[in-house]
């Protein structure tokens, strides 16, 4: 299976892999068109025997798990029969009842957390790779793993190693939604340009306040384990910590507005309001 960081890469790799299988005769050139899902939107998928599927949502009635892989056995009308990778058992379902699946030749690293593959092929394209993503991507295999990267993204192997070793701090106010937007196929640089004047300075303020709170909370907890009664100095530190917590809470009140602004930038006012 091919692992990538961005949804746009996953879609391209799925299409490329399927085209190659058709070219070699491993997959029929025509199949049955059924309804599937892609990035929370219903799409039309052409399925044929031996196609690979990735399930995207848990379903207790079908005993299907999010991230599970299967191979298509047959497609008759809207009824699809697959063979699960996990236990090789057969599963038959109607796309009228369950359509939360997509092609399973490639998937995002995030989607494959907890999945074990015989062989993994990692495409290290695009920005945003870090130690966590690399660890997940490079530990999905039983037998072998291969990494592919472009010189358009990395000058040399040392540059790739630096990206894979990056340890990033995410404050969950701006960094996480922008990374999420990138995974969903949007350009974060363009998004930043749309509202950079509004959020300038807020990110650093939140991060600094949060780091102060986290550090002093750890300090006070450690002190509490050793000393039952807080000294005057400890009480003063507790007051300062409480004050910073209040500041963080006040800053967090802006998070909804920031998310709303981001949502409007990505989806537009009408779609976001719905």
PDB file of C-alpha atoms in Angstrom:
ATOM      1  CA  UNK A   1       0.000   0.000   0.000  1.00  0.00           C
ATOM      2  CA  UNK A   2       1.150   3.543  -0.741  1.00  0.00           C
ATOM      3  CA  UNK A   3       1.202   6.025   2.133  1.00  0.00           C
ATOM      4  CA  UNK A   4       1.207   9.789   1.624  1.00  0.00           C
ATOM      5  CA  UNK A   5       0.672  12.906   3.709  1.00  0.00           C
ATOM      6  CA  UNK A   6      -1.765  14.881   1.542  1.00  0.00           C
ATOM      7  CA  UNK A   7      -5.205  13.828   0.301  1.00  0.00           C
ATOM      8  CA  UNK A   8      -4.445  15.257  -3.127  1.00  0.00           C
ATOM      9  CA  UNK A   9      -1.453  12.906  -3.413  1.00  0.00           C
ATOM     10  CA  UNK A  10      -3.547   9.955  -2.242  1.00  0.00           C
ATOM     11  CA  UNK A  11      -6.160  10.583  -4.940  1.00  0.00           C
ATOM     12  CA  UNK A  12      -3.503  10.869  -7.638  1.00  0.00           C
ATOM     13  CA  UNK A  13      -1.699   7.726  -6.449  1.00  0.00           C
ATOM     14  CA  UNK A  14      -4.938   5.726  -6.300  1.00  0.00           C
ATOM     15  CA  UNK A  15      -5.736   6.714  -9.876  1.00  0.00           C
ATOM     16  CA  UNK A  16      -2.190   5.964 -11.038  1.00  0.00           C
ATOM     17  CA  UNK A  17      -2.050   2.551  -9.344  1.00  0.00           C
ATOM     18  CA  UNK A  18      -5.436   1.547 -10.734  1.00  0.00           C
ATOM     19  CA  UNK A  19      -4.468   2.652 -14.257  1.00  0.00           C
ATOM     20  CA  UNK A  20      -1.277   0.566 -14.080  1.00  0.00           C
ATOM     21  CA  UNK A  21      -3.214  -2.526 -12.976  1.00  0.00           C
ATOM     22  CA  UNK A  22      -5.613  -2.091 -15.884  1.00  0.00           C
ATOM     23  CA  UNK A  23      -2.650  -1.639 -18.237  1.00  0.00           C
ATOM     24  CA  UNK A  24      -1.086  -4.917 -17.087  1.00  0.00           C
ATOM     25  CA  UNK A  25      -4.378  -6.810 -17.215  1.00  0.00           C
ATOM     26  CA  UNK A  26      -4.560  -7.379 -13.456  1.00  0.00           C
ATOM     27  CA  UNK A  27      -7.763  -5.348 -13.347  1.00  0.00           C
ATOM     28  CA  UNK A  28     -10.642  -5.186 -15.801  1.00  0.00           C
ATOM     29  CA  UNK A  29     -10.730  -2.041 -17.923  1.00  0.00           C
ATOM     30  CA  UNK A  30     -14.406  -1.509 -17.131  1.00  0.00           C
ATOM     31  CA  UNK A  31     -16.459  -2.182 -14.040  1.00  0.00           C
ATOM     32  CA  UNK A  32     -19.612  -1.253 -12.196  1.00  0.00           C
ATOM     33  CA  UNK A  33     -20.071   2.361 -11.060  1.00  0.00           C
ATOM     34  CA  UNK A  34     -21.177   2.622  -7.423  1.00  0.00           C
ATOM     35  CA  UNK A  35     -21.361   5.374  -4.830  1.00  0.00           C
ATOM     36  CA  UNK A  36     -18.453   5.871  -2.447  1.00  0.00           C
ATOM     37  CA  UNK A  37     -17.055   8.628  -0.243  1.00  0.00           C
ATOM     38  CA  UNK A  38     -14.069  10.944  -0.578  1.00  0.00           C
ATOM     39  CA  UNK A  39     -13.279  13.722   1.882  1.00  0.00           C
ATOM     40  CA  UNK A  40     -16.817  13.473   3.290  1.00  0.00           C
ATOM     41  CA  UNK A  41     -18.362  13.891  -0.153  1.00  0.00           C
ATOM     42  CA  UNK A  42     -20.226  11.262  -2.151  1.00  0.00           C
ATOM     43  CA  UNK A  43     -18.389  10.251  -5.327  1.00  0.00           C
ATOM     44  CA  UNK A  44     -18.808   7.697  -8.103  1.00  0.00           C
ATOM     45  CA  UNK A  45     -16.322   4.827  -8.062  1.00  0.00           C
ATOM     46  CA  UNK A  46     -15.858   2.291 -10.820  1.00  0.00           C
ATOM     47  CA  UNK A  47     -15.284  -1.081  -9.177  1.00  0.00           C
ATOM     48  CA  UNK A  48     -14.145  -4.361 -10.701  1.00  0.00           C
ATOM     49  CA  UNK A  49     -13.022  -7.681  -9.216  1.00  0.00           C
ATOM     50  CA  UNK A  50      -9.586  -7.357  -7.542  1.00  0.00           C
ATOM     51  CA  UNK A  51     -10.046  -3.647  -6.851  1.00  0.00           C
ATOM     52  CA  UNK A  52      -8.745  -2.583  -3.465  1.00  0.00           C
ATOM     53  CA  UNK A  53     -11.046  -0.815  -0.996  1.00  0.00           C
ATOM     54  CA  UNK A  54     -10.407   1.184   2.158  1.00  0.00           C
ATOM     55  CA  UNK A  55     -13.307   1.492   4.620  1.00  0.00           C
ATOM     56  CA  UNK A  56     -13.623   4.965   6.103  1.00  0.00           C
ATOM     57  CA  UNK A  57     -16.169   4.595   8.903  1.00  0.00           C
ATOM     58  CA  UNK A  58     -17.024   2.080  11.616  1.00  0.00           C
ATOM     59  CA  UNK A  59     -20.239   0.120  11.099  1.00  0.00           C
ATOM     60  CA  UNK A  60     -21.273  -2.276  13.842  1.00  0.00           C
ATOM     61  CA  UNK A  61     -23.983  -3.935  11.744  1.00  0.00           C
ATOM     62  CA  UNK A  62     -21.410  -4.947   9.125  1.00  0.00           C
ATOM     63  CA  UNK A  63     -18.608  -5.330  11.672  1.00  0.00           C
ATOM     64  CA  UNK A  64     -16.544  -2.925   9.584  1.00  0.00           C
ATOM     65  CA  UNK A  65     -13.787  -0.825  11.117  1.00  0.00           C
ATOM     66  CA  UNK A  66     -12.463   2.532   9.997  1.00  0.00           C
ATOM     67  CA  UNK A  67      -9.163   1.980   8.149  1.00  0.00           C
ATOM     68  CA  UNK A  68      -9.891  -1.668   7.287  1.00  0.00           C
ATOM     69  CA  UNK A  69      -8.751  -2.923   3.868  1.00  0.00           C
ATOM     70  CA  UNK A  70     -10.422  -5.406   1.531  1.00  0.00           C
ATOM     71  CA  UNK A  71     -10.338  -6.755  -2.032  1.00  0.00           C
ATOM     72  CA  UNK A  72     -13.399  -6.689  -4.286  1.00  0.00           C
ATOM     73  CA  UNK A  73     -14.694 -10.149  -5.229  1.00  0.00           C
ATOM     74  CA  UNK A  74     -17.747  -9.126  -7.231  1.00  0.00           C
ATOM     75  CA  UNK A  75     -20.063  -6.202  -7.953  1.00  0.00           C
ATOM     76  CA  UNK A  76     -23.690  -6.824  -8.897  1.00  0.00           C
ATOM     77  CA  UNK A  77     -25.859  -3.746  -9.168  1.00  0.00           C
ATOM     78  CA  UNK A  78     -25.354  -1.832  -5.924  1.00  0.00           C
ATOM     79  CA  UNK A  79     -24.218  -4.940  -4.050  1.00  0.00           C
ATOM     80  CA  UNK A  80     -20.513  -5.345  -3.412  1.00  0.00           C
ATOM     81  CA  UNK A  81     -18.811  -8.483  -2.093  1.00  0.00           C
ATOM     82  CA  UNK A  82     -15.284  -8.154  -0.717  1.00  0.00           C
ATOM     83  CA  UNK A  83     -12.673 -10.305   1.014  1.00  0.00           C
ATOM     84  CA  UNK A  84     -11.294  -8.682   4.135  1.00  0.00           C
ATOM     85  CA  UNK A  85      -7.551  -8.449   4.607  1.00  0.00           C
ATOM     86  CA  UNK A  86      -7.798  -8.974   8.369  1.00  0.00           C
ATOM     87  CA  UNK A  87      -9.350 -12.462   8.465  1.00  0.00           C
ATOM     88  CA  UNK A  88      -9.952 -13.278   4.770  1.00  0.00           C
ATOM     89  CA  UNK A  89     -13.695 -13.509   5.436  1.00  0.00           C
ATOM     90  CA  UNK A  90     -16.276 -12.456   2.850  1.00  0.00           C
ATOM     91  CA  UNK A  91     -18.468  -9.400   3.359  1.00  0.00           C
ATOM     92  CA  UNK A  92     -21.433  -8.407   1.199  1.00  0.00           C
ATOM     93  CA  UNK A  93     -23.102  -5.016   1.514  1.00  0.00           C
ATOM     94  CA  UNK A  94     -25.281  -2.623  -0.453  1.00  0.00           C
ATOM     95  CA  UNK A  95     -23.944   0.807  -1.277  1.00  0.00           C
ATOM     96  CA  UNK A  96     -27.421   2.108  -0.437  1.00  0.00           C
ATOM     97  CA  UNK A  97     -26.722   1.148   3.183  1.00  0.00           C
ATOM     98  CA  UNK A  98     -22.965   1.724   3.405  1.00  0.00           C
ATOM     99  CA  UNK A  99     -20.911   3.889   1.110  1.00  0.00           C
ATOM    100  CA  UNK A 100     -18.097   5.077   3.371  1.00  0.00           C
ATOM    101  CA  UNK A 101     -15.253   3.609   1.325  1.00  0.00           C
ATOM    102  CA  UNK A 102     -12.741   4.639  -1.327  1.00  0.00           C
ATOM    103  CA  UNK A 103     -10.023   2.982  -3.389  1.00  0.00           C
ATOM    104  CA  UNK A 104      -7.452   1.312  -1.161  1.00  0.00           C
ATOM    105  CA  UNK A 105      -4.252   1.452  -3.187  1.00  0.00           C
ATOM    106  CA  UNK A 106      -3.086   4.558  -1.333  1.00  0.00           C
ATOM    107  CA  UNK A 107      -4.087   6.289   1.889  1.00  0.00           C
ATOM    108  CA  UNK A 108      -2.955   9.084   4.180  1.00  0.00           C
ATOM    109  CA  UNK A 109      -0.544   8.220   6.967  1.00  0.00           C
ATOM    110  CA  UNK A 110      -3.171   9.411   9.444  1.00  0.00           C
ATOM    111  CA  UNK A 111      -5.754   6.945   8.089  1.00  0.00           C
ATOM    112  CA  UNK A 112      -3.369   3.982   8.409  1.00  0.00           C
ATOM    113  CA  UNK A 113      -2.525   4.446  12.085  1.00  0.00           C
ATOM    114  CA  UNK A 114      -3.021   1.045  13.687  1.00  0.00           C
ATOM    115  CA  UNK A 115      -2.948  -0.772  10.324  1.00  0.00           C
ATOM    116  CA  UNK A 116      -0.315  -3.440   9.585  1.00  0.00           C
ATOM    117  CA  UNK A 117       0.707  -4.047   5.961  1.00  0.00           C
ATOM    118  CA  UNK A 118       2.898  -6.677   4.334  1.00  0.00           C
ATOM    119  CA  UNK A 119       4.678  -4.000   2.290  1.00  0.00           C
ATOM    120  CA  UNK A 120       4.490  -0.218   2.562  1.00  0.00           C
ATOM    121  CA  UNK A 121       5.537   2.361  -0.021  1.00  0.00           C
ATOM    122  CA  UNK A 122       5.899   5.838   1.476  1.00  0.00           C
ATOM    123  CA  UNK A 123       5.627   8.874  -0.786  1.00  0.00           C
ATOM    124  CA  UNK A 124       7.268  11.740   1.116  1.00  0.00           C
ATOM    125  CA  UNK A 125       5.846  14.504  -1.048  1.00  0.00           C
ATOM    126  CA  UNK A 126       4.960  17.981   0.142  1.00  0.00           C
ATOM    127  CA  UNK A 127       5.687  19.984   3.257  1.00  0.00           C
ATOM    128  CA  UNK A 128       4.463  19.036   6.700  1.00  0.00           C
ATOM    129  CA  UNK A 129       6.409  15.844   7.358  1.00  0.00           C
ATOM    130  CA  UNK A 130       7.742  15.463  10.882  1.00  0.00           C
ATOM    131  CA  UNK A 131       8.953  12.871  13.377  1.00  0.00           C
ATOM    132  CA  UNK A 132       5.449  11.659  14.249  1.00  0.00           C
ATOM    133  CA  UNK A 133       4.277  11.194  10.647  1.00  0.00           C
ATOM    134  CA  UNK A 134       7.527   9.501   9.663  1.00  0.00           C
ATOM    135  CA  UNK A 135       7.330   7.116  12.628  1.00  0.00           C
ATOM    136  CA  UNK A 136       3.776   6.045  11.740  1.00  0.00           C
ATOM    137  CA  UNK A 137       4.572   5.710   8.011  1.00  0.00           C
ATOM    138  CA  UNK A 138       7.750   3.700   8.541  1.00  0.00           C
ATOM    139  CA  UNK A 139       6.262   1.239  11.039  1.00  0.00           C
ATOM    140  CA  UNK A 140       3.188  -0.012   9.139  1.00  0.00           C
ATOM    141  CA  UNK A 141       4.951  -2.954   7.431  1.00  0.00           C
ATOM    142  CA  UNK A 142       5.608  -6.595   8.243  1.00  0.00           C
ATOM    143  CA  UNK A 143       8.091  -7.381   5.481  1.00  0.00           C
ATOM    144  CA  UNK A 144       9.408  -4.226   3.814  1.00  0.00           C
ATOM    145  CA  UNK A 145       9.049  -0.469   3.488  1.00  0.00           C
ATOM    146  CA  UNK A 146      10.331   1.824   0.717  1.00  0.00           C
ATOM    147  CA  UNK A 147      10.494   5.610   0.724  1.00  0.00           C
ATOM    148  CA  UNK A 148      10.098   7.738  -2.402  1.00  0.00           C
ATOM    149  CA  UNK A 149      10.821  11.458  -2.544  1.00  0.00           C
ATOM    150  CA  UNK A 150      11.257  14.115  -5.209  1.00  0.00           C
ATOM    151  CA  UNK A 151      14.185  16.480  -5.603  1.00  0.00           C
ATOM    152  CA  UNK A 152      11.569  19.195  -6.001  1.00  0.00           C
ATOM    153  CA  UNK A 153      10.781  18.726  -2.301  1.00  0.00           C
ATOM    154  CA  UNK A 154      14.193  17.725  -0.927  1.00  0.00           C
ATOM    155  CA  UNK A 155      17.657  18.768  -2.089  1.00  0.00           C
ATOM    156  CA  UNK A 156      19.243  15.489  -0.959  1.00  0.00           C
ATOM    157  CA  UNK A 157      18.860  12.575   1.454  1.00  0.00           C
ATOM    158  CA  UNK A 158      20.084  14.750   4.312  1.00  0.00           C
ATOM    159  CA  UNK A 159      17.241  17.183   3.659  1.00  0.00           C
ATOM    160  CA  UNK A 160      14.756  14.306   3.758  1.00  0.00           C
ATOM    161  CA  UNK A 161      16.202  13.024   7.041  1.00  0.00           C
ATOM    162  CA  UNK A 162      15.875  16.500   8.522  1.00  0.00           C
ATOM    163  CA  UNK A 163      12.194  16.638   7.577  1.00  0.00           C
ATOM    164  CA  UNK A 164      11.574  13.161   8.991  1.00  0.00           C
ATOM    165  CA  UNK A 165      13.322  14.109  12.237  1.00  0.00           C
ATOM    166  CA  UNK A 166      11.539  17.407  12.772  1.00  0.00           C
ATOM    167  CA  UNK A 167       9.838  17.634  16.145  1.00  0.00           C
ATOM    168  CA  UNK A 168       7.093  20.217  15.799  1.00  0.00           C
ATOM    169  CA  UNK A 169       5.078  21.899  18.543  1.00  0.00           C
ATOM    170  CA  UNK A 170       1.429  22.380  17.639  1.00  0.00           C
ATOM    171  CA  UNK A 171      -0.576  24.828  19.681  1.00  0.00           C
ATOM    172  CA  UNK A 172      -3.931  23.549  18.286  1.00  0.00           C
ATOM    173  CA  UNK A 173      -5.090  27.109  17.654  1.00  0.00           C
ATOM    174  CA  UNK A 174      -3.501  27.828  14.283  1.00  0.00           C
ATOM    175  CA  UNK A 175      -0.923  25.151  13.471  1.00  0.00           C
ATOM    176  CA  UNK A 176      -3.296  22.198  13.673  1.00  0.00           C
ATOM    177  CA  UNK A 177      -6.141  23.596  11.516  1.00  0.00           C
ATOM    178  CA  UNK A 178      -3.672  24.803   8.900  1.00  0.00           C
ATOM    179  CA  UNK A 179      -2.027  21.366   8.800  1.00  0.00           C
ATOM    180  CA  UNK A 180      -5.479  19.793   8.596  1.00  0.00           C
ATOM    181  CA  UNK A 181      -6.404  22.134   5.740  1.00  0.00           C
ATOM    182  CA  UNK A 182      -3.258  21.068   3.885  1.00  0.00           C
ATOM    183  CA  UNK A 183      -4.180  17.403   4.309  1.00  0.00           C
ATOM    184  CA  UNK A 184      -7.612  18.173   2.895  1.00  0.00           C
ATOM    185  CA  UNK A 185      -6.034  19.554  -0.265  1.00  0.00           C
ATOM    186  CA  UNK A 186      -6.042  23.296   0.449  1.00  0.00           C
ATOM    187  CA  UNK A 187      -3.077  25.624   0.216  1.00  0.00           C
ATOM    188  CA  UNK A 188      -2.196  26.858   3.730  1.00  0.00           C
ATOM    189  CA  UNK A 189      -0.054  29.685   2.380  1.00  0.00           C
ATOM    190  CA  UNK A 190      -3.069  31.042   0.521  1.00  0.00           C
ATOM    191  CA  UNK A 191      -5.246  30.673   3.609  1.00  0.00           C
ATOM    192  CA  UNK A 192      -2.722  32.500   5.764  1.00  0.00           C
ATOM    193  CA  UNK A 193      -2.591  35.340   3.268  1.00  0.00           C
ATOM    194  CA  UNK A 194      -6.336  35.867   3.569  1.00  0.00           C
ATOM    195  CA  UNK A 195      -6.402  36.631   7.258  1.00  0.00           C
ATOM    196  CA  UNK A 196      -2.804  37.106   8.416  1.00  0.00           C
ATOM    197  CA  UNK A 197      -3.470  40.688   9.544  1.00  0.00           C
ATOM    198  CA  UNK A 198      -6.179  39.498  11.905  1.00  0.00           C
ATOM    199  CA  UNK A 199      -4.224  36.749  13.606  1.00  0.00           C
ATOM    200  CA  UNK A 200      -0.789  38.364  13.756  1.00  0.00           C
ATOM    201  CA  UNK A 201       0.632  38.026  17.250  1.00  0.00           C
ATOM    202  CA  UNK A 202      -2.172  35.839  18.626  1.00  0.00           C
ATOM    203  CA  UNK A 203      -0.408  32.542  17.966  1.00  0.00           C
ATOM    204  CA  UNK A 204       2.752  33.483  19.882  1.00  0.00           C
ATOM    205  CA  UNK A 205       0.720  34.931  22.746  1.00  0.00           C
ATOM    206  CA  UNK A 206      -1.258  31.708  23.136  1.00  0.00           C
ATOM    207  CA  UNK A 207       1.824  29.532  22.870  1.00  0.00           C
ATOM    208  CA  UNK A 208       3.810  31.546  25.421  1.00  0.00           C
ATOM    209  CA  UNK A 209       0.917  31.672  27.863  1.00  0.00           C
ATOM    210  CA  UNK A 210       0.252  27.965  27.501  1.00  0.00           C
ATOM    211  CA  UNK A 211       3.903  27.025  28.007  1.00  0.00           C
ATOM    212  CA  UNK A 212       4.028  29.161  31.148  1.00  0.00           C
ATOM    213  CA  UNK A 213       0.865  27.521  32.523  1.00  0.00           C
ATOM    214  CA  UNK A 214       2.031  23.998  31.673  1.00  0.00           C
ATOM    215  CA  UNK A 215       5.421  24.535  33.268  1.00  0.00           C
ATOM    216  CA  UNK A 216       4.049  26.026  36.470  1.00  0.00           C
ATOM    217  CA  UNK A 217       1.307  23.420  36.753  1.00  0.00           C
ATOM    218  CA  UNK A 218       3.970  20.713  36.614  1.00  0.00           C
ATOM    219  CA  UNK A 219       6.019  22.638  39.152  1.00  0.00           C
ATOM    220  CA  UNK A 220       3.116  22.982  41.581  1.00  0.00           C
ATOM    221  CA  UNK A 221       2.098  19.347  41.240  1.00  0.00           C
ATOM    222  CA  UNK A 222       5.635  18.285  42.048  1.00  0.00           C
ATOM    223  CA  UNK A 223       5.707  20.578  45.054  1.00  0.00           C
ATOM    224  CA  UNK A 224       2.330  19.295  46.260  1.00  0.00           C
ATOM    225  CA  UNK A 225       3.661  15.754  46.366  1.00  0.00           C
ATOM    226  CA  UNK A 226       6.517  16.786  48.658  1.00  0.00           C
ATOM    227  CA  UNK A 227       4.952  19.444  50.840  1.00  0.00           C
ATOM    228  CA  UNK A 228       1.393  19.422  52.170  1.00  0.00           C
ATOM    229  CA  UNK A 229       1.144  23.094  53.018  1.00  0.00           C
ATOM    230  CA  UNK A 230       1.934  25.638  50.357  1.00  0.00           C
ATOM    231  CA  UNK A 231       4.364  28.334  51.329  1.00  0.00           C
ATOM    232  CA  UNK A 232       3.715  31.991  50.643  1.00  0.00           C
ATOM    233  CA  UNK A 233       5.924  31.722  47.565  1.00  0.00           C
ATOM    234  CA  UNK A 234       3.942  28.731  46.295  1.00  0.00           C
ATOM    235  CA  UNK A 235       0.659  30.551  46.865  1.00  0.00           C
ATOM    236  CA  UNK A 236       1.992  33.479  44.872  1.00  0.00           C
ATOM    237  CA  UNK A 237       2.995  31.133  42.070  1.00  0.00           C
ATOM    238  CA  UNK A 238      -0.468  29.566  42.203  1.00  0.00           C
ATOM    239  CA  UNK A 239      -2.040  33.008  41.842  1.00  0.00           C
ATOM    240  CA  UNK A 240       0.190  33.784  38.892  1.00  0.00           C
ATOM    241  CA  UNK A 241      -0.667  30.442  37.325  1.00  0.00           C
ATOM    242  CA  UNK A 242      -4.389  31.080  37.811  1.00  0.00           C
ATOM    243  CA  UNK A 243      -3.948  34.493  36.225  1.00  0.00           C
ATOM    244  CA  UNK A 244      -2.249  32.975  33.191  1.00  0.00           C
ATOM    245  CA  UNK A 245      -4.945  30.306  32.958  1.00  0.00           C
ATOM    246  CA  UNK A 246      -7.511  33.101  32.815  1.00  0.00           C
ATOM    247  CA  UNK A 247      -5.480  34.714  30.044  1.00  0.00           C
ATOM    248  CA  UNK A 248      -5.369  31.462  28.103  1.00  0.00           C
ATOM    249  CA  UNK A 249      -9.120  31.053  28.512  1.00  0.00           C
ATOM    250  CA  UNK A 250      -9.625  34.565  27.215  1.00  0.00           C
ATOM    251  CA  UNK A 251      -7.373  33.847  24.250  1.00  0.00           C
ATOM    252  CA  UNK A 252      -9.195  30.588  23.610  1.00  0.00           C
ATOM    253  CA  UNK A 253     -12.417  32.564  23.236  1.00  0.00           C
ATOM    254  CA  UNK A 254     -10.873  33.894  20.048  1.00  0.00           C
ATOM    255  CA  UNK A 255     -10.338  30.365  18.758  1.00  0.00           C
ATOM    256  CA  UNK A 256     -13.940  29.967  17.617  1.00  0.00           C
ATOM    257  CA  UNK A 257     -13.684  33.214  15.695  1.00  0.00           C
ATOM    258  CA  UNK A 258     -10.398  32.098  14.129  1.00  0.00           C
ATOM    259  CA  UNK A 259     -11.837  28.730  13.139  1.00  0.00           C
ATOM    260  CA  UNK A 260     -14.871  30.494  11.690  1.00  0.00           C
ATOM    261  CA  UNK A 261     -12.622  32.781   9.687  1.00  0.00           C
ATOM    262  CA  UNK A 262     -10.633  29.777   8.471  1.00  0.00           C
ATOM    263  CA  UNK A 263     -13.825  27.908   7.601  1.00  0.00           C
ATOM    264  CA  UNK A 264     -15.150  30.853   5.614  1.00  0.00           C
ATOM    265  CA  UNK A 265     -11.817  31.168   3.806  1.00  0.00           C
ATOM    266  CA  UNK A 266     -11.958  27.493   2.800  1.00  0.00           C
ATOM    267  CA  UNK A 267     -15.646  26.813   2.238  1.00  0.00           C
ATOM    268  CA  UNK A 268     -17.181  30.254   1.809  1.00  0.00           C
ATOM    269  CA  UNK A 269     -19.772  32.007   3.962  1.00  0.00           C
ATOM    270  CA  UNK A 270     -22.772  30.003   2.741  1.00  0.00           C
ATOM    271  CA  UNK A 271     -21.291  26.491   3.099  1.00  0.00           C
ATOM    272  CA  UNK A 272     -19.713  27.293   6.451  1.00  0.00           C
ATOM    273  CA  UNK A 273     -22.933  28.676   7.909  1.00  0.00           C
ATOM    274  CA  UNK A 274     -24.721  25.475   6.907  1.00  0.00           C
TER     275      UNK A 274
END
